[in-house]
């Protein structure tokens, strides 16, 4: 039988461990002084079936339909929209729209790119002109951003088999600078010589096809890969942009999946990569803040069970993923990553601390052909 002193000692030890546990929980829950939250500012209903977001500029928003490639320009200030469709093969028409080739050029012109050109239209859909692009790749010109009426950047998507080591051992330039008046064409950002986080000697990380870059000013740009963990900053030096700084990301719910080189990717694995892999959707700058939006991945068992239980998968029924906002300030993590409530849907854009999300479609919206978007404000308490 235990003595009274031993019982008291055990009791005190249990209390001590309990207090230490509480202290650890308290410290982990309050690792950051700022607690982020989202507040809804406005809802926007777009009268375009299957509308997808493309770009945002001041009070105007750009959408498209991925089925017939209709374009919609929404003027939020005047609460009106203009639709047009110039999809086709004629000289004044545009090719398919992917979401990575439709952007505002300035306050009155939009551009739609193909492999070797960018077609320009005003907001009424009236054809303006074609800008020829010195792109010898079979991949289309994507993620283009104009600095002014004559100069712009665009991404050259590296071609090749991403499952082979040779894809990463052969350096490629992924960002192009084009001047439409002088016809000068310069390439920079070595992939993967500078960007080595996407592979190692043992294997590679898939889904590296989206290349997010921001023109911070005329002398500074940033780069982030859709499956990366580092932001790269390039500073202008002479006629070129040279790697100047890197900022590692600290994403709390982002676990990358590595594959061995030359792995056989069957249909099940391909579906898992598409719907189960984590993805970085982009990053946005505002003052000293850097915001990164990403999707948390699923495990294989969940995707497998979801596919068995939902006959409409993957075309009409898909798992609702969790989306997070990561916040950094002055190169350091500023707050815990914020989970975006599913009632707001999928994040599609972020700028000046405002988050634009697209509501998940329901039966009513599908019947009326309308798509709802929410404008949210990111706040810290």
CSV table of C-alpha atoms in Angstrom, one decimal:
chain,number,residue,atom,x,y,z
A,1,UNK,CA,0.0,0.0,0.0
A,2,UNK,CA,1.3,3.5,-0.9
A,3,UNK,CA,2.2,5.8,1.9
A,4,UNK,CA,0.5,9.2,2.3
A,5,UNK,CA,3.7,11.0,1.3
A,6,UNK,CA,4.1,9.0,-1.9
A,7,UNK,CA,0.5,9.6,-2.9
A,8,UNK,CA,1.0,13.4,-2.3
A,9,UNK,CA,4.2,13.3,-4.4
A,10,UNK,CA,2.5,11.5,-7.3
A,11,UNK,CA,-0.3,14.0,-7.1
A,12,UNK,CA,2.1,16.9,-7.2
A,13,UNK,CA,4.0,15.4,-10.2
A,14,UNK,CA,0.7,15.0,-12.1
A,15,UNK,CA,-0.3,18.6,-11.4
A,16,UNK,CA,3.2,19.7,-12.6
A,17,UNK,CA,2.9,17.8,-15.9
A,18,UNK,CA,-0.6,19.1,-16.4
A,19,UNK,CA,0.6,22.7,-15.9
A,20,UNK,CA,3.5,22.1,-18.3
A,21,UNK,CA,1.1,20.7,-20.9
A,22,UNK,CA,-1.2,23.6,-20.6
A,23,UNK,CA,1.7,26.0,-20.9
A,24,UNK,CA,2.9,24.2,-24.0
A,25,UNK,CA,-0.6,24.4,-25.5
A,26,UNK,CA,-0.8,28.1,-24.6
A,27,UNK,CA,2.5,28.8,-26.2
A,28,UNK,CA,1.7,26.9,-29.3
A,29,UNK,CA,-1.7,28.6,-29.7
A,30,UNK,CA,-0.1,32.0,-29.2
A,31,UNK,CA,3.0,31.6,-31.2
A,32,UNK,CA,2.1,34.7,-33.1
A,33,UNK,CA,0.8,37.9,-31.6
A,34,UNK,CA,-1.6,38.6,-34.6
A,35,UNK,CA,-4.7,36.5,-35.1
A,36,UNK,CA,-6.0,36.7,-38.7
A,37,UNK,CA,-9.7,36.8,-39.7
A,38,UNK,CA,-11.8,37.4,-42.7
A,39,UNK,CA,-14.7,39.8,-42.9
A,40,UNK,CA,-17.1,39.8,-45.9
A,41,UNK,CA,-17.3,43.2,-47.7
A,42,UNK,CA,-19.5,42.5,-50.7
A,43,UNK,CA,-20.9,39.8,-52.9
A,44,UNK,CA,-20.8,40.0,-56.7
A,45,UNK,CA,-23.1,37.9,-58.9
A,46,UNK,CA,-21.8,37.3,-62.4
A,47,UNK,CA,-24.3,36.5,-65.1
A,48,UNK,CA,-22.1,34.0,-66.9
A,49,UNK,CA,-22.6,30.3,-66.7
A,50,UNK,CA,-19.5,28.6,-65.3
A,51,UNK,CA,-17.7,31.9,-64.9
A,52,UNK,CA,-14.0,31.7,-64.0
A,53,UNK,CA,-12.0,34.6,-62.7
A,54,UNK,CA,-9.1,35.9,-64.8
A,55,UNK,CA,-7.9,39.3,-63.6
A,56,UNK,CA,-8.6,42.4,-61.5
A,57,UNK,CA,-7.7,46.0,-62.1
A,58,UNK,CA,-8.9,48.9,-60.0
A,59,UNK,CA,-12.7,48.6,-60.0
A,60,UNK,CA,-12.9,46.2,-63.0
A,61,UNK,CA,-12.9,42.4,-63.0
A,62,UNK,CA,-12.3,40.0,-65.9
A,63,UNK,CA,-14.0,36.6,-66.3
A,64,UNK,CA,-14.4,34.0,-68.9
A,65,UNK,CA,-16.3,30.8,-69.7
A,66,UNK,CA,-14.0,27.8,-70.3
A,67,UNK,CA,-16.6,26.0,-72.5
A,68,UNK,CA,-17.3,28.6,-75.3
A,69,UNK,CA,-14.5,31.1,-74.3
A,70,UNK,CA,-16.9,34.0,-73.8
A,71,UNK,CA,-15.3,37.0,-72.0
A,72,UNK,CA,-17.0,39.2,-69.4
A,73,UNK,CA,-15.8,42.6,-68.2
A,74,UNK,CA,-17.5,43.6,-64.9
A,75,UNK,CA,-17.4,47.2,-63.8
A,76,UNK,CA,-18.0,47.1,-60.1
A,77,UNK,CA,-18.1,50.9,-59.7
A,78,UNK,CA,-21.1,51.2,-62.1
A,79,UNK,CA,-22.4,47.7,-61.4
A,80,UNK,CA,-22.6,46.7,-65.1
A,81,UNK,CA,-21.0,44.1,-67.3
A,82,UNK,CA,-20.1,43.6,-70.9
A,83,UNK,CA,-19.9,40.2,-72.6
A,84,UNK,CA,-18.3,39.4,-75.9
A,85,UNK,CA,-17.1,36.3,-77.8
A,86,UNK,CA,-14.4,36.5,-80.5
A,87,UNK,CA,-13.3,32.9,-80.3
A,88,UNK,CA,-12.2,31.5,-83.7
A,89,UNK,CA,-9.5,31.4,-86.3
A,90,UNK,CA,-10.0,34.7,-88.1
A,91,UNK,CA,-7.2,37.4,-87.8
A,92,UNK,CA,-9.3,39.4,-85.4
A,93,UNK,CA,-10.3,36.4,-83.2
A,94,UNK,CA,-8.6,34.7,-80.3
A,95,UNK,CA,-7.7,31.1,-79.5
A,96,UNK,CA,-8.7,29.1,-76.4
A,97,UNK,CA,-8.7,30.8,-73.0
A,98,UNK,CA,-7.0,29.0,-70.2
A,99,UNK,CA,-7.0,31.6,-67.4
A,100,UNK,CA,-3.3,32.1,-67.7
A,101,UNK,CA,-3.6,34.0,-71.0
A,102,UNK,CA,-6.3,36.6,-70.3
A,103,UNK,CA,-5.3,39.8,-68.5
A,104,UNK,CA,-5.9,43.6,-68.4
A,105,UNK,CA,-3.3,45.5,-70.4
A,106,UNK,CA,-4.3,48.9,-69.1
A,107,UNK,CA,-7.5,50.6,-67.9
A,108,UNK,CA,-9.3,50.2,-71.2
A,109,UNK,CA,-7.6,47.2,-73.1
A,110,UNK,CA,-7.5,43.5,-72.4
A,111,UNK,CA,-5.1,40.9,-74.0
A,112,UNK,CA,-5.6,37.3,-74.9
A,113,UNK,CA,-2.4,35.3,-75.8
A,114,UNK,CA,-1.7,32.3,-78.0
A,115,UNK,CA,1.6,30.7,-78.9
A,116,UNK,CA,3.1,33.5,-80.8
A,117,UNK,CA,1.0,36.6,-80.3
A,118,UNK,CA,-1.3,38.6,-78.0
A,119,UNK,CA,-4.6,39.8,-79.4
A,120,UNK,CA,-5.8,43.2,-77.9
A,121,UNK,CA,-9.5,44.2,-77.5
A,122,UNK,CA,-11.3,47.1,-75.8
A,123,UNK,CA,-14.0,46.4,-73.2
A,124,UNK,CA,-16.7,46.3,-75.9
A,125,UNK,CA,-14.9,43.4,-77.6
A,126,UNK,CA,-13.7,45.5,-80.5
A,127,UNK,CA,-10.5,44.3,-82.0
A,128,UNK,CA,-7.5,46.7,-81.6
A,129,UNK,CA,-4.4,45.0,-82.8
A,130,UNK,CA,-2.1,42.0,-82.6
A,131,UNK,CA,1.3,42.0,-80.8
A,132,UNK,CA,3.7,39.4,-82.2
A,133,UNK,CA,5.8,37.6,-79.6
A,134,UNK,CA,9.2,36.1,-80.2
A,135,UNK,CA,8.2,32.7,-78.7
A,136,UNK,CA,9.7,29.6,-80.4
A,137,UNK,CA,8.2,27.3,-77.8
A,138,UNK,CA,5.1,25.2,-78.5
A,139,UNK,CA,3.7,26.3,-75.2
A,140,UNK,CA,1.5,29.4,-75.3
A,141,UNK,CA,2.6,32.7,-73.9
A,142,UNK,CA,1.3,32.8,-70.4
A,143,UNK,CA,1.2,34.9,-67.2
A,144,UNK,CA,2.1,38.1,-69.2
A,145,UNK,CA,2.3,41.5,-67.5
A,146,UNK,CA,2.7,44.8,-69.3
A,147,UNK,CA,5.0,47.4,-67.7
A,148,UNK,CA,3.7,50.0,-70.3
A,149,UNK,CA,2.2,50.0,-73.8
A,150,UNK,CA,5.4,48.5,-75.4
A,151,UNK,CA,7.2,46.3,-72.9
A,152,UNK,CA,6.0,43.2,-71.0
A,153,UNK,CA,7.1,40.0,-69.3
A,154,UNK,CA,5.7,36.6,-69.9
A,155,UNK,CA,6.5,33.0,-68.7
A,156,UNK,CA,8.0,30.4,-71.0
A,157,UNK,CA,6.8,27.1,-69.6
A,158,UNK,CA,9.8,24.6,-69.7
A,159,UNK,CA,9.0,21.7,-72.0
A,160,UNK,CA,9.9,18.1,-71.4
A,161,UNK,CA,9.1,15.2,-69.2
A,162,UNK,CA,9.1,16.3,-65.6
A,163,UNK,CA,9.6,12.8,-64.3
A,164,UNK,CA,13.0,12.5,-65.9
A,165,UNK,CA,16.2,13.7,-64.2
A,166,UNK,CA,17.3,15.2,-67.5
A,167,UNK,CA,14.4,17.7,-67.3
A,168,UNK,CA,16.1,19.3,-64.3
A,169,UNK,CA,19.8,18.8,-65.3
A,170,UNK,CA,19.3,20.8,-68.5
A,171,UNK,CA,19.0,24.6,-67.6
A,172,UNK,CA,16.2,26.6,-69.1
A,173,UNK,CA,15.2,30.2,-69.1
A,174,UNK,CA,11.6,30.6,-67.9
A,175,UNK,CA,10.9,34.4,-67.9
A,176,UNK,CA,11.0,36.5,-71.1
A,177,UNK,CA,11.1,40.3,-71.5
A,178,UNK,CA,9.7,41.7,-74.8
A,179,UNK,CA,9.8,45.2,-76.3
A,180,UNK,CA,7.2,45.5,-79.1
A,181,UNK,CA,8.9,48.6,-80.6
A,182,UNK,CA,12.6,47.5,-80.7
A,183,UNK,CA,11.7,43.8,-81.0
A,184,UNK,CA,14.3,43.1,-78.3
A,185,UNK,CA,13.8,39.8,-76.6
A,186,UNK,CA,15.6,38.8,-73.4
A,187,UNK,CA,15.4,35.7,-71.3
A,188,UNK,CA,16.4,35.2,-67.7
A,189,UNK,CA,15.7,33.2,-64.5
A,190,UNK,CA,17.6,29.9,-64.8
A,191,UNK,CA,15.4,26.9,-64.2
A,192,UNK,CA,16.4,24.8,-62.4
A,193,UNK,CA,20.0,26.1,-61.8
A,194,UNK,CA,18.7,28.8,-59.4
A,195,UNK,CA,15.5,27.1,-58.5
A,196,UNK,CA,16.7,23.8,-57.0
A,197,UNK,CA,13.9,23.2,-54.5
A,198,UNK,CA,11.8,21.3,-57.0
A,199,UNK,CA,14.1,18.2,-57.2
A,200,UNK,CA,17.1,16.5,-55.8
A,201,UNK,CA,19.1,13.4,-56.6
A,202,UNK,CA,16.5,11.0,-55.2
A,203,UNK,CA,13.4,12.5,-56.9
A,204,UNK,CA,11.2,15.4,-57.9
A,205,UNK,CA,8.1,17.2,-56.8
A,206,UNK,CA,5.2,17.1,-59.3
A,207,UNK,CA,2.8,19.8,-60.4
A,208,UNK,CA,5.4,22.5,-61.1
A,209,UNK,CA,3.6,23.9,-64.2
A,210,UNK,CA,2.4,27.3,-62.7
A,211,UNK,CA,5.0,30.0,-62.4
A,212,UNK,CA,3.8,32.9,-60.3
A,213,UNK,CA,5.8,36.2,-60.7
A,214,UNK,CA,5.1,39.7,-59.6
A,215,UNK,CA,6.4,42.9,-61.1
A,216,UNK,CA,7.0,44.8,-57.9
A,217,UNK,CA,8.5,47.8,-59.7
A,218,UNK,CA,10.5,48.4,-62.9
A,219,UNK,CA,13.7,47.1,-61.2
A,220,UNK,CA,12.4,44.3,-59.0
A,221,UNK,CA,10.4,41.1,-59.7
A,222,UNK,CA,9.5,38.0,-57.6
A,223,UNK,CA,9.1,34.4,-58.6
A,224,UNK,CA,7.3,31.5,-56.9
A,225,UNK,CA,6.6,28.0,-58.3
A,226,UNK,CA,3.2,26.3,-57.7
A,227,UNK,CA,4.9,23.5,-55.8
A,228,UNK,CA,7.8,25.5,-54.3
A,229,UNK,CA,8.7,26.6,-50.8
A,230,UNK,CA,10.8,29.7,-51.6
A,231,UNK,CA,10.1,33.2,-53.0
A,232,UNK,CA,12.9,34.4,-55.3
A,233,UNK,CA,13.6,38.1,-55.9
A,234,UNK,CA,15.4,39.4,-59.0
A,235,UNK,CA,16.8,42.9,-59.2
A,236,UNK,CA,17.6,44.7,-62.4
A,237,UNK,CA,21.3,45.1,-63.1
A,238,UNK,CA,22.1,46.6,-66.5
A,239,UNK,CA,19.9,44.9,-69.0
A,240,UNK,CA,19.3,41.8,-67.0
A,241,UNK,CA,17.6,40.7,-63.8
A,242,UNK,CA,19.9,39.0,-61.3
A,243,UNK,CA,18.9,36.9,-58.3
A,244,UNK,CA,19.1,39.2,-55.4
A,245,UNK,CA,17.4,37.5,-52.4
A,246,UNK,CA,15.3,34.5,-51.4
A,247,UNK,CA,12.6,34.2,-48.7
A,248,UNK,CA,11.7,30.7,-47.5
A,249,UNK,CA,8.0,30.1,-46.9
A,250,UNK,CA,6.6,28.6,-43.8
A,251,UNK,CA,3.3,27.0,-44.8
A,252,UNK,CA,1.8,25.1,-41.9
A,253,UNK,CA,-0.5,22.8,-43.9
A,254,UNK,CA,1.5,22.2,-47.0
A,255,UNK,CA,3.2,18.8,-47.4
A,256,UNK,CA,4.8,18.2,-50.8
A,257,UNK,CA,4.8,14.7,-52.3
A,258,UNK,CA,8.1,13.4,-53.9
A,259,UNK,CA,8.3,10.9,-56.7
A,260,UNK,CA,11.2,8.8,-57.9
A,261,UNK,CA,12.5,9.6,-61.3
A,262,UNK,CA,10.9,7.6,-64.2
A,263,UNK,CA,8.1,6.5,-61.9
A,264,UNK,CA,5.1,4.9,-63.7
A,265,UNK,CA,2.1,7.2,-63.2
A,266,UNK,CA,-1.0,5.2,-63.8
A,267,UNK,CA,-4.5,6.7,-64.0
A,268,UNK,CA,-5.2,6.4,-60.3
A,269,UNK,CA,-1.9,8.2,-59.5
A,270,UNK,CA,-2.6,10.8,-62.1
A,271,UNK,CA,-6.0,11.5,-60.5
A,272,UNK,CA,-4.4,11.7,-57.1
A,273,UNK,CA,-1.8,14.2,-58.3
A,274,UNK,CA,-4.6,16.4,-59.8
A,275,UNK,CA,-6.9,16.4,-56.8
A,276,UNK,CA,-4.8,15.3,-53.9
A,277,UNK,CA,-1.6,17.3,-54.4
A,278,UNK,CA,-1.1,20.6,-52.5
A,279,UNK,CA,-0.9,23.6,-54.8
A,280,UNK,CA,0.2,27.2,-54.4
A,281,UNK,CA,-2.2,29.4,-56.2
A,282,UNK,CA,-0.1,32.6,-56.0
A,283,UNK,CA,1.3,35.3,-53.8
A,284,UNK,CA,0.5,38.9,-53.5
A,285,UNK,CA,2.4,41.9,-52.1
A,286,UNK,CA,1.1,44.9,-50.2
A,287,UNK,CA,3.6,47.2,-48.5
A,288,UNK,CA,5.9,45.0,-46.3
A,289,UNK,CA,3.4,42.1,-46.4
A,290,UNK,CA,3.5,39.0,-48.5
A,291,UNK,CA,0.4,36.9,-48.8
A,292,UNK,CA,0.5,33.4,-50.2
A,293,UNK,CA,-2.7,31.4,-51.0
A,294,UNK,CA,-2.4,27.6,-51.1
A,295,UNK,CA,-4.4,24.4,-51.0
A,296,UNK,CA,-3.9,21.6,-48.5
A,297,UNK,CA,-3.5,18.2,-50.1
A,298,UNK,CA,-5.5,15.0,-49.5
A,299,UNK,CA,-4.1,11.6,-48.6
A,300,UNK,CA,-4.6,8.8,-51.1
A,301,UNK,CA,-7.1,6.9,-49.0
A,302,UNK,CA,-9.4,9.9,-48.9
A,303,UNK,CA,-9.3,10.4,-52.7
A,304,UNK,CA,-9.8,6.7,-53.3
A,305,UNK,CA,-12.9,6.5,-51.0
A,306,UNK,CA,-14.3,9.7,-52.4
A,307,UNK,CA,-14.1,8.4,-55.9
A,308,UNK,CA,-15.9,5.2,-54.9
A,309,UNK,CA,-18.6,7.0,-53.1
A,310,UNK,CA,-19.3,9.7,-55.7
A,311,UNK,CA,-20.2,8.5,-59.2
A,312,UNK,CA,-19.9,12.0,-60.5
A,313,UNK,CA,-16.1,12.2,-59.7
A,314,UNK,CA,-14.0,13.7,-61.1
A,315,UNK,CA,-16.1,15.6,-63.7
A,316,UNK,CA,-19.2,16.7,-61.7
A,317,UNK,CA,-18.3,16.0,-58.1
A,318,UNK,CA,-15.0,16.9,-56.5
A,319,UNK,CA,-13.7,17.0,-52.9
A,320,UNK,CA,-13.9,20.4,-51.3
A,321,UNK,CA,-10.3,21.2,-50.4
A,322,UNK,CA,-9.1,23.4,-47.6
A,323,UNK,CA,-7.5,26.7,-48.6
A,324,UNK,CA,-5.2,28.8,-46.5
A,325,UNK,CA,-3.7,32.3,-46.5
A,326,UNK,CA,-0.1,32.5,-45.3
A,327,UNK,CA,1.1,36.0,-44.1
A,328,UNK,CA,4.7,37.2,-43.9
A,329,UNK,CA,6.0,40.7,-43.0
A,330,UNK,CA,9.6,41.9,-43.6
A,331,UNK,CA,10.5,38.3,-44.7
A,332,UNK,CA,9.2,36.7,-41.5
A,333,UNK,CA,6.1,34.7,-40.7
A,334,UNK,CA,3.6,37.2,-39.3
A,335,UNK,CA,0.6,35.0,-38.1
A,336,UNK,CA,-0.8,31.5,-38.1
A,337,UNK,CA,-2.1,30.4,-41.5
A,338,UNK,CA,-5.7,31.3,-41.9
A,339,UNK,CA,-8.2,28.7,-43.1
A,340,UNK,CA,-10.8,30.2,-45.5
A,341,UNK,CA,-14.3,29.1,-44.5
A,342,UNK,CA,-15.9,26.8,-47.1
A,343,UNK,CA,-19.0,29.1,-47.2
A,344,UNK,CA,-16.8,31.6,-49.0
A,345,UNK,CA,-15.7,29.0,-51.6
A,346,UNK,CA,-12.4,29.0,-53.5
A,347,UNK,CA,-9.9,31.9,-53.3
A,348,UNK,CA,-9.1,33.3,-56.8
A,349,UNK,CA,-7.4,36.6,-56.2
A,350,UNK,CA,-5.9,38.8,-53.5
A,351,UNK,CA,-4.8,42.4,-53.5
A,352,UNK,CA,-4.4,45.2,-51.0
A,353,UNK,CA,-5.5,42.9,-48.2
A,354,UNK,CA,-8.8,42.1,-50.0
A,355,UNK,CA,-9.5,38.5,-50.9
A,356,UNK,CA,-11.7,37.5,-53.8
A,357,UNK,CA,-13.4,34.1,-53.6
A,358,UNK,CA,-15.7,32.1,-55.8
A,359,UNK,CA,-18.7,30.4,-54.1
A,360,UNK,CA,-19.0,26.7,-54.6
A,361,UNK,CA,-21.9,26.1,-57.2
A,362,UNK,CA,-25.2,24.9,-56.0
A,363,UNK,CA,-28.3,23.6,-57.8
A,364,UNK,CA,-29.9,27.0,-57.9
A,365,UNK,CA,-26.8,28.8,-59.4
A,366,UNK,CA,-26.4,26.0,-61.9
A,367,UNK,CA,-30.0,26.4,-63.1
A,368,UNK,CA,-29.8,30.2,-63.4
A,369,UNK,CA,-26.4,30.3,-64.9
A,370,UNK,CA,-25.1,32.8,-62.3
A,371,UNK,CA,-21.8,32.6,-60.4
A,372,UNK,CA,-21.3,34.3,-57.0
A,373,UNK,CA,-18.0,35.9,-55.9
A,374,UNK,CA,-17.2,37.3,-52.5
A,375,UNK,CA,-15.0,40.2,-51.6
A,376,UNK,CA,-13.4,39.7,-48.2
A,377,UNK,CA,-11.1,41.8,-46.1
A,378,UNK,CA,-8.2,40.2,-44.2
A,379,UNK,CA,-7.8,41.7,-40.7
A,380,UNK,CA,-5.5,41.1,-37.8
A,381,UNK,CA,-6.4,41.4,-34.2
